XYZ file of C-alpha atoms in Angstrom:
585
model
C -0.651 29.814 10.805
C 3.205 29.778 10.766
C 3.245 30.274 14.561
C 0.750 27.441 15.086
C 2.570 25.139 12.692
C 5.877 25.824 14.443
C 4.435 24.695 17.765
C 2.373 21.784 16.497
C 4.426 18.957 14.935
C 1.306 17.394 13.421
C 0.391 20.547 11.544
C 4.014 20.994 10.532
C 3.988 17.455 9.143
C 0.761 18.214 7.260
C 2.240 21.371 5.794
C 5.373 19.534 4.675
C 3.321 16.729 3.123
C 1.124 19.192 1.199
C 3.951 21.460 0.038
C 3.371 22.418 -3.565
C -0.420 22.072 -3.338
C -1.225 25.785 -3.429
C -2.489 25.774 -7.016
C -4.914 22.822 -6.660
C -6.094 24.289 -3.326
C -6.950 27.583 -5.036
C -8.819 25.648 -7.724
C -10.744 23.692 -5.100
C -11.647 26.920 -3.302
C -12.837 28.436 -6.575
C -15.140 25.508 -7.320
C -16.404 25.658 -3.719
C -17.335 29.289 -4.293
C -19.315 28.239 -7.363
C -21.088 25.622 -5.219
C -22.259 28.446 -2.928
C -24.409 30.024 -5.639
C -27.687 28.627 -4.191
C -26.676 29.670 -0.666
C -26.105 33.237 -1.852
C -29.138 33.788 -4.060
C -31.846 31.149 -3.459
C -33.445 32.824 -0.412
C -33.706 36.164 -2.148
C -35.021 34.504 -5.327
C -37.612 32.624 -3.252
C -38.702 35.892 -1.663
C -39.065 37.458 -5.119
C -40.989 34.419 -6.397
C -43.495 34.864 -3.547
C -43.764 38.675 -3.460
C -43.830 39.302 -7.213
C -45.238 35.993 -8.315
C -47.516 33.764 -6.244
C -48.652 36.362 -3.658
C -49.158 38.955 -6.430
C -51.366 36.592 -8.444
C -48.743 35.896 -11.108
C -47.880 32.211 -10.751
C -45.933 32.107 -14.038
C -43.527 34.697 -12.684
C -43.180 32.731 -9.461
C -42.478 29.520 -11.355
C -39.876 31.306 -13.459
C -37.981 32.408 -10.310
C -38.204 28.873 -8.902
C -36.772 27.563 -12.171
C -33.877 29.959 -11.646
C -33.273 28.398 -8.217
C -33.266 24.946 -9.803
C -30.698 26.145 -12.329
C -28.456 27.307 -9.478
C -28.589 23.809 -8.000
C -27.561 22.425 -11.390
C -24.538 24.716 -11.337
C -23.803 23.512 -7.814
C -23.876 19.851 -8.896
C -21.427 20.525 -11.722
C -19.073 22.361 -9.352
C -19.242 19.496 -6.851
C -18.077 17.125 -9.561
C -15.295 19.435 -10.738
C -13.772 19.809 -7.265
C -12.599 16.165 -7.138
C -9.684 16.680 -9.560
C -7.932 19.407 -7.519
C -8.629 17.460 -4.321
C -6.905 14.409 -5.810
C -3.966 16.611 -6.783
C -3.645 17.546 -3.099
C -4.193 14.278 -1.234
C -2.413 11.744 -3.459
C 1.023 13.433 -3.369
C 0.432 14.021 0.345
C -0.110 10.290 0.910
C 3.074 9.454 -1.002
C 5.046 11.899 1.163
C 3.625 10.401 4.369
C 4.381 6.841 3.234
C 7.992 7.807 2.528
C 8.275 9.390 5.960
C 6.729 6.441 7.830
C 8.846 3.887 5.967
C 11.962 5.972 6.625
C 11.090 6.127 10.314
C 10.408 2.385 10.541
C 13.693 1.568 8.817
C 15.519 3.979 11.093
C 14.099 2.311 14.206
C 14.937 -1.114 12.823
C 18.531 -0.037 12.247
C 18.923 1.513 15.678
C 17.115 -1.252 17.549
C 19.330 -3.968 16.106
C 18.791 -7.109 14.111
C 15.221 -8.315 13.783
C 14.247 -11.097 16.055
C 11.570 -9.835 18.382
C 8.777 -10.109 15.816
C 7.152 -7.553 13.549
C 6.366 -4.001 14.557
C 2.572 -4.381 14.340
C 2.016 -0.787 15.436
C 4.317 0.343 12.632
C 2.241 -1.637 10.143
C -0.853 0.132 11.497
C 0.805 3.497 10.945
C 1.836 2.621 7.400
C -1.503 1.161 6.333
C -4.525 2.377 8.254
C -3.174 5.650 9.650
C -1.614 7.006 6.453
C -4.691 6.030 4.449
C -6.860 7.559 7.173
C -4.951 10.855 6.841
C -5.472 10.797 3.087
C -9.185 10.007 3.370
C -9.747 12.430 6.233
C -7.948 15.275 4.470
C -9.957 14.717 1.304
C -13.224 14.560 3.239
C -12.316 17.630 5.283
C -11.476 19.706 2.218
C -14.512 18.435 0.336
C -16.755 19.368 3.273
C -15.126 22.328 4.996
C -14.423 24.480 1.950
C -18.042 24.516 0.690
C -19.297 24.800 4.287
C -17.274 27.951 4.993
C -18.265 29.531 1.700
C -21.929 28.540 2.183
C -22.039 30.056 5.675
C -20.630 33.328 4.424
C -22.831 33.358 1.317
C -26.005 32.568 3.301
C -25.324 35.369 5.795
C -24.665 37.806 2.932
C -27.864 36.734 1.183
C -29.813 37.048 4.443
C -28.413 40.530 5.089
C -29.438 41.562 1.579
C -33.044 40.696 2.481
C -33.058 42.525 5.806
C -30.230 43.456 8.155
C -32.383 43.046 11.282
C -33.315 39.479 10.413
C -29.622 38.791 9.694
C -28.793 39.980 13.243
C -31.502 37.737 14.728
C -29.845 34.776 13.021
C -26.154 35.723 13.372
C -26.039 36.397 17.134
C -27.037 32.916 18.389
C -25.181 31.258 15.481
C -21.873 32.951 16.287
C -22.382 32.345 20.019
C -22.853 28.626 19.416
C -19.749 28.499 17.236
C -17.748 30.374 19.884
C -18.729 27.762 22.476
C -18.075 24.789 20.240
C -14.623 25.643 18.888
C -12.809 25.444 22.267
C -14.601 22.153 22.982
C -12.790 20.737 19.975
C -9.634 20.487 22.100
C -11.245 17.959 24.424
C -12.490 15.993 21.423
C -8.983 15.975 19.947
C -7.465 14.735 23.211
C -9.994 11.935 23.447
C -9.430 10.950 19.845
C -5.683 10.830 20.556
C -6.304 8.450 23.446
C -8.498 6.324 21.187
C -5.785 6.153 18.494
C -3.172 5.058 21.023
C -5.579 2.420 22.313
C -6.036 1.110 18.756
C -2.262 0.876 18.346
C -2.008 -1.068 21.599
C -4.639 -3.498 20.328
C -2.656 -3.975 17.101
C 0.626 -4.407 18.977
C -0.851 -6.875 21.489
C -2.567 -8.898 18.775
C 0.535 -8.905 16.581
C 2.812 -10.092 19.406
C 0.418 -12.888 20.350
C 0.024 -14.065 16.750
C 3.796 -13.948 16.193
C 4.348 -16.038 19.312
C 1.472 -18.453 18.656
C 3.683 -21.536 18.792
C 5.307 -20.484 22.050
C 1.892 -19.648 23.532
C 0.610 -23.104 22.622
C 3.751 -24.857 23.818
C 3.738 -23.100 27.208
C 0.002 -23.377 27.746
C -0.229 -19.583 27.975
C -3.439 -19.239 25.975
C -5.408 -17.615 28.800
C -2.639 -15.127 29.572
C -2.317 -14.192 25.879
C -6.064 -13.743 25.526
C -6.137 -11.630 28.683
C -3.479 -9.320 27.261
C -5.455 -8.789 24.058
C -8.732 -8.459 25.983
C -7.339 -5.683 28.215
C -6.153 -3.738 25.172
C -9.532 -4.191 23.442
C -11.442 -3.027 26.541
C -9.250 0.070 26.801
C -9.981 0.801 23.140
C -13.740 0.417 23.737
C -13.637 2.821 26.702
C -11.690 5.348 24.643
C -14.292 5.086 21.860
C -17.055 5.782 24.416
C -15.360 8.975 25.615
C -15.127 10.159 22.006
C -18.864 9.522 21.585
C -19.668 11.601 24.692
C -17.529 14.459 23.385
C -19.400 14.306 20.087
C -22.710 14.669 21.953
C -21.959 18.373 22.527
C -23.097 19.048 18.987
C -26.778 18.627 19.957
C -27.078 21.782 22.143
C -24.873 23.697 19.709
C -27.279 22.957 16.840
C -30.279 23.850 18.998
C -28.826 27.228 19.959
C -27.121 28.119 16.696
C -29.711 26.746 14.258
C -33.144 26.119 15.742
C -33.177 29.208 17.967
C -32.698 31.592 14.996
C -35.640 29.933 13.220
C -37.767 30.507 16.293
C -36.592 34.127 16.437
C -37.536 34.729 12.799
C -40.970 33.169 13.228
C -41.647 35.281 16.314
C -40.329 38.576 14.879
C -41.493 38.102 11.291
C -45.258 38.738 11.668
C -44.760 42.045 13.476
C -42.224 43.202 10.893
C -44.652 42.290 8.085
C -47.585 44.096 9.797
C -45.513 47.270 10.120
C -44.574 47.029 6.479
C -40.872 46.841 7.270
C -40.368 43.539 5.445
C -42.442 41.472 3.045
C -43.887 38.058 3.761
C -41.687 36.632 1.034
C -38.615 38.119 2.732
C -39.460 36.378 6.040
C -39.947 33.038 4.274
C -36.741 33.621 2.301
C -34.874 34.328 5.544
C -36.242 31.135 7.128
C -35.155 29.201 4.029
C -31.622 30.562 4.369
C -31.480 29.218 7.910
C -33.166 25.869 7.340
C -31.675 25.065 3.929
C -28.103 26.270 4.500
C -27.195 27.496 7.980
C -28.582 24.563 9.984
C -27.087 21.930 7.622
C -23.789 23.841 7.692
C -23.869 23.915 11.491
C -24.646 20.199 11.585
C -21.726 19.495 9.286
C -19.420 21.759 11.272
C -20.204 20.111 14.621
C -20.410 16.636 13.142
C -18.335 15.595 10.175
C -15.995 18.603 9.957
C -15.249 18.574 13.701
C -14.665 14.841 13.567
C -12.480 15.075 10.484
C -10.419 17.933 11.944
C -9.852 16.336 15.350
C -9.054 12.988 13.732
C -6.615 14.640 11.342
C -4.877 16.497 14.190
C -4.525 13.279 16.167
C -3.295 11.213 13.224
C -0.732 13.746 12.020
C 0.547 14.333 15.565
C 0.948 10.584 16.027
C 2.711 10.137 12.698
C 5.008 13.081 13.444
C 5.911 11.580 16.835
C 6.581 8.055 15.574
C 8.321 8.658 12.250
C 11.645 10.171 11.385
C 11.897 13.622 9.924
C 12.691 14.102 6.258
C 16.172 12.860 5.456
C 18.585 14.057 2.829
C 17.315 14.530 -0.679
C 19.264 11.609 -2.098
C 20.594 8.274 -0.924
C 24.154 9.587 -0.735
C 23.495 13.294 -0.154
C 25.978 14.887 2.233
C 27.739 11.610 3.135
C 31.508 11.293 3.403
C 32.365 7.594 3.552
C 35.162 6.051 5.575
C 38.123 5.218 3.357
C 39.756 1.817 2.990
C 40.473 0.580 6.526
C 41.165 -2.501 8.568
C 38.147 -4.465 9.831
C 38.684 -5.757 13.373
C 36.252 -7.911 15.371
C 36.850 -8.290 19.108
C 35.030 -10.819 21.305
C 31.737 -10.611 19.425
C 28.813 -12.315 21.179
C 25.170 -12.162 20.139
C 21.925 -13.895 21.185
C 18.390 -13.243 19.964
C 16.959 -13.044 23.461
C 18.075 -12.756 27.099
C 17.300 -16.428 27.717
C 18.512 -17.748 24.353
C 21.803 -19.493 23.709
C 24.243 -17.182 21.900
C 24.281 -17.593 18.144
C 27.792 -16.136 18.136
C 30.177 -16.456 21.063
C 33.471 -14.568 21.522
C 34.217 -14.252 17.779
C 37.467 -12.380 17.025
C 39.385 -11.854 13.775
C 40.980 -9.112 11.705
C 40.729 -8.451 7.981
C 43.516 -6.187 6.706
C 42.952 -3.168 4.499
C 41.465 -4.257 1.134
C 41.252 -7.849 2.390
C 38.930 -10.563 1.111
C 37.194 -12.778 3.693
C 34.702 -15.607 3.136
C 32.325 -16.811 5.872
C 31.448 -20.511 5.739
C 29.590 -22.933 7.973
C 26.493 -25.092 8.232
C 23.072 -23.576 7.677
C 21.714 -21.767 10.732
C 25.077 -21.329 12.424
C 24.905 -17.491 12.389
C 26.629 -16.383 9.176
C 23.917 -13.879 8.207
C 23.723 -12.682 11.808
C 27.459 -11.999 11.760
C 27.114 -10.228 8.397
C 24.504 -7.914 9.886
C 26.688 -7.153 12.903
C 29.661 -6.416 10.649
C 27.469 -3.970 8.713
C 26.504 -2.212 11.937
C 22.763 -2.790 11.613
C 22.715 -4.792 14.836
C 24.369 -4.325 18.188
C 26.185 -7.249 19.811
C 25.597 -8.309 23.387
C 29.350 -8.161 23.925
C 32.406 -7.223 21.913
C 32.733 -4.739 19.100
C 33.257 -4.377 15.353
C 35.715 -1.672 14.294
C 36.389 -0.191 10.878
C 39.608 1.762 10.869
C 39.566 1.768 14.666
C 36.044 3.236 14.861
C 33.046 1.170 16.058
C 30.887 0.469 13.011
C 27.645 0.618 15.015
C 28.690 3.993 16.435
C 29.287 5.672 13.085
C 26.773 8.390 12.158
C 24.004 6.742 10.181
C 24.739 8.669 6.978
C 28.466 7.854 7.208
C 27.815 4.159 7.891
C 25.300 3.906 5.056
C 27.834 5.420 2.651
C 30.772 3.341 3.937
C 29.232 -0.114 4.360
C 27.051 -2.012 1.876
C 25.289 -5.245 2.826
C 23.781 -7.095 -0.148
C 21.293 -9.791 0.987
C 20.283 -12.936 -0.818
C 16.990 -11.474 -2.052
C 17.973 -8.448 -4.102
C 15.608 -5.476 -4.098
C 14.898 -3.750 -7.396
C 12.278 -1.018 -7.185
C 9.900 0.221 -9.906
C 11.579 2.979 -11.882
C 14.208 3.263 -14.562
C 17.253 1.021 -14.711
C 19.420 4.119 -14.226
C 17.603 5.006 -10.983
C 18.218 1.485 -9.678
C 21.893 1.213 -10.608
C 22.720 4.797 -9.547
C 20.648 4.758 -6.349
C 23.721 4.752 -4.069
C 25.656 7.058 -6.400
C 23.110 9.573 -7.735
C 25.831 11.790 -9.261
C 27.493 8.949 -11.170
C 28.097 9.524 -14.878
C 27.132 7.039 -17.550
C 30.810 6.112 -17.841
C 30.933 5.223 -14.116
C 27.757 3.189 -14.444
C 29.191 1.441 -17.495
C 32.248 0.409 -15.480
C 30.051 -1.039 -12.723
C 27.833 -2.866 -15.234
C 30.812 -4.327 -17.081
C 32.581 -5.361 -13.865
C 29.708 -7.516 -12.577
C 28.815 -8.932 -15.996
C 25.535 -7.067 -16.420
C 26.123 -5.744 -19.961
C 23.920 -8.382 -21.696
C 21.053 -7.547 -19.337
C 21.524 -3.814 -19.946
C 21.385 -4.374 -23.704
C 18.354 -6.653 -23.454
C 16.410 -4.094 -21.425
C 17.260 -1.273 -23.838
C 19.676 0.891 -21.846
C 19.625 2.859 -18.622
C 16.333 4.599 -19.405
C 14.441 1.296 -19.550
C 11.365 1.503 -17.318
C 11.143 -1.351 -14.784
C 7.466 -1.163 -13.942
C 7.265 -4.667 -12.469
C 10.779 -5.870 -11.576
C 9.573 -8.910 -9.640
C 7.465 -10.098 -12.566
C 9.729 -9.267 -15.500
C 13.220 -9.966 -14.111
C 14.604 -13.261 -12.894
C 16.125 -13.583 -9.435
C 19.606 -13.651 -10.968
C 18.946 -10.517 -13.015
C 17.739 -8.675 -9.929
C 20.897 -9.775 -8.122
C 23.057 -8.389 -10.951
C 21.317 -5.003 -10.727
C 21.777 -4.870 -6.947
C 25.450 -5.854 -7.309
C 26.074 -3.180 -9.961
C 24.355 -0.653 -7.656
C 26.784 -1.447 -4.821
C 29.808 -1.615 -7.134
C 29.036 1.938 -8.326
C 28.742 3.221 -4.740
C 31.436 4.707 -2.526
C 31.197 1.898 0.058
C 34.575 0.584 1.162
C 33.243 -2.399 3.109
C 31.050 -4.646 0.955
C 29.299 -7.675 2.472
C 27.724 -10.155 0.049
C 25.348 -12.368 2.050
C 24.773 -15.140 -0.513
C 24.124 -12.288 -2.921
C 25.169 -14.409 -5.927
C 23.180 -17.549 -5.076
C 20.931 -17.163 -8.156
C 23.891 -16.797 -10.541
C 25.691 -19.687 -12.190
C 29.232 -20.479 -10.967
C 30.909 -18.620 -13.844
C 28.861 -15.456 -13.260
C 29.487 -15.731 -9.516
C 33.237 -15.905 -10.134
C 33.058 -12.772 -12.297
C 31.207 -10.852 -9.547
C 33.461 -11.906 -6.679
C 36.616 -11.242 -8.707
C 35.316 -7.785 -9.615
C 34.591 -6.878 -5.979
C 37.956 -8.331 -4.908
C 39.721 -5.969 -7.350
C 37.554 -3.036 -6.291
C 39.119 -0.735 -3.628
C 38.000 -1.706 -0.158
C 37.283 -4.790 1.929
C 35.104 -7.666 0.712
C 33.192 -10.071 2.971
C 31.382 -12.976 1.276
C 28.927 -15.359 2.931
C 29.746 -18.371 0.790
C 27.180 -20.175 -1.317
C 29.716 -22.404 -3.086
C 33.138 -23.820 -2.164
C 34.750 -21.891 -5.004
C 34.123 -18.654 -3.065
C 36.275 -19.886 -0.184
C 39.001 -21.090 -2.547
C 39.238 -17.625 -4.130
C 39.511 -15.731 -0.836
C 42.598 -14.662 1.071
C 40.959 -15.429 4.417
C 38.250 -17.847 5.535
C 36.214 -17.795 8.757
C 34.327 -20.972 9.589
C 31.462 -20.938 12.080
C 30.182 -24.211 13.481
C 28.817 -25.755 16.659
C 32.346 -25.885 18.148
C 32.959 -22.163 17.699
C 34.947 -20.473 14.960
C 38.315 -20.641 13.228
C 40.140 -18.135 11.035
C 42.798 -18.747 8.402
C 43.408 -19.364 4.720
C 41.608 -22.033 2.725
C 44.647 -24.330 2.701
C 45.406 -23.755 6.407
C 41.880 -24.598 7.540
C 41.711 -27.565 5.202
C 44.806 -28.987 6.878
C 44.075 -28.070 10.508
C 40.300 -27.841 11.003
C 38.335 -31.127 10.729
C 35.018 -29.285 10.542
C 36.196 -27.251 7.579
C 37.588 -30.342 5.870
C 34.263 -32.114 6.404
C 32.378 -29.117 5.024
C 34.623 -29.015 1.959
C 34.070 -32.745 1.493
C 30.319 -32.229 1.702
C 30.531 -29.456 -0.887
C 32.630 -31.646 -3.174
C 30.373 -34.703 -2.803
C 28.327 -35.553 -5.916
C 24.583 -35.205 -5.774
C 22.757 -38.444 -4.870
C 21.009 -40.299 -7.673
C 17.219 -39.898 -7.397
C 15.376 -43.062 -6.345
C 12.842 -44.103 -9.021
């Protein structure tokens, strides 16, 4: 198994996802062995019921042995129920591990591919939802089916051999031959299932792109072309499903040779063995019952559900391994050495959301000195958040570069960039867990004293006290915390981190002006460079440097300089200062 796992990334992924499941697997195997009690003893007990009971003129004895068989089936039912707990202990942690891996891979591709703008990754959604859940369901079904099947096959052959070794040979030879033919054919089934899975992803991707571009499709009159694209993907998926069905058809001859042929052999050889006194009539009927009640159903399951589950699992895990990132470091800041305080320099930055789109940013250049404080202002939709993302290195410009300490931000190793640069968006993310886990997420080794300093700096102490301390369990942050409270937690999280370039993209918009002033003043005093996408004029007035973006381009200077020299900035300040209109009754 280690050699196979080393060569097969899907199996390696499965092993990693099920690490720590040895104990529940042993328990599941033990209950499967208990389920095999009828397969081991029922044929022999049936033979005894016939030979010593019904055929010997003692029906009470025969009925007593049959009652024993019924009791074995009762034991089997109880064992089937008991096996679900260890199976759940295997597949549920496995699903969680796969979800973490797929999400990590999707985020990694989003970071490397640049700012979002080309629509959702519909295939990635398929991997996260249907494929991960399919792996969980398939693994559970495979274990629930394959473990009892393997034990039942072995138990039935042992029970058959205990009746008569010659009859066991009559059954085992064609059975093992059929299995030997079928197992290699599984490779073709796996390949065809892989093609089918890829075809399903193409259907999801084609449908998702068409739905995302529905307005453009309607505006350009491209309905027929869009439908044709989806139709081609759907037809490819249908053809792939047909090839899988043909591969599954191999199970019919396998069952005939491995299951029905042994029954025929027993019926042909049994009478002569009984006439010679070598076996009893009950033994022949018991042998036939082993084949018909256990071996044929086991063979049907092996060539049907188990083969399907196994090939589907191989395909799914191989696909997930190929499209998701490998396990990252154990913690958010594990092994990262952030860039120290450094100058932020932007040179000729140009960015557009498509090759035929007008640039959102054009030839933007400015420099923020070490530990400087810059505020970005401008009308809505002018590109402030786009610029914030480019400064953070999560998008790549069409031209120009962003440098931190003379090094391109986008070219920094991902772990170094993540530890050096923190971008806090408008909608703060607080995940279910303890308050400590949320605040210390970017600084997992932080002491309570360090967390206290971050909490006090951003004005989060009243919230900490209200929740009951760092060990407070946030089971439903979206439902129990206000937007402003979630922003405070996210801000304290970044304040406690080692990041030396902090970008607040309207990250205080849900706070009142006084609380916003506390936050921005705290980050301005904190070592490092602060970039603020302004939500209120007061942010610009507090900053050392201001960059205004508008339809005419951009301008860089202090608040007073721009107010005196830039009409667009003066107009924007006047708009900010204007009183709210009186509502019309």
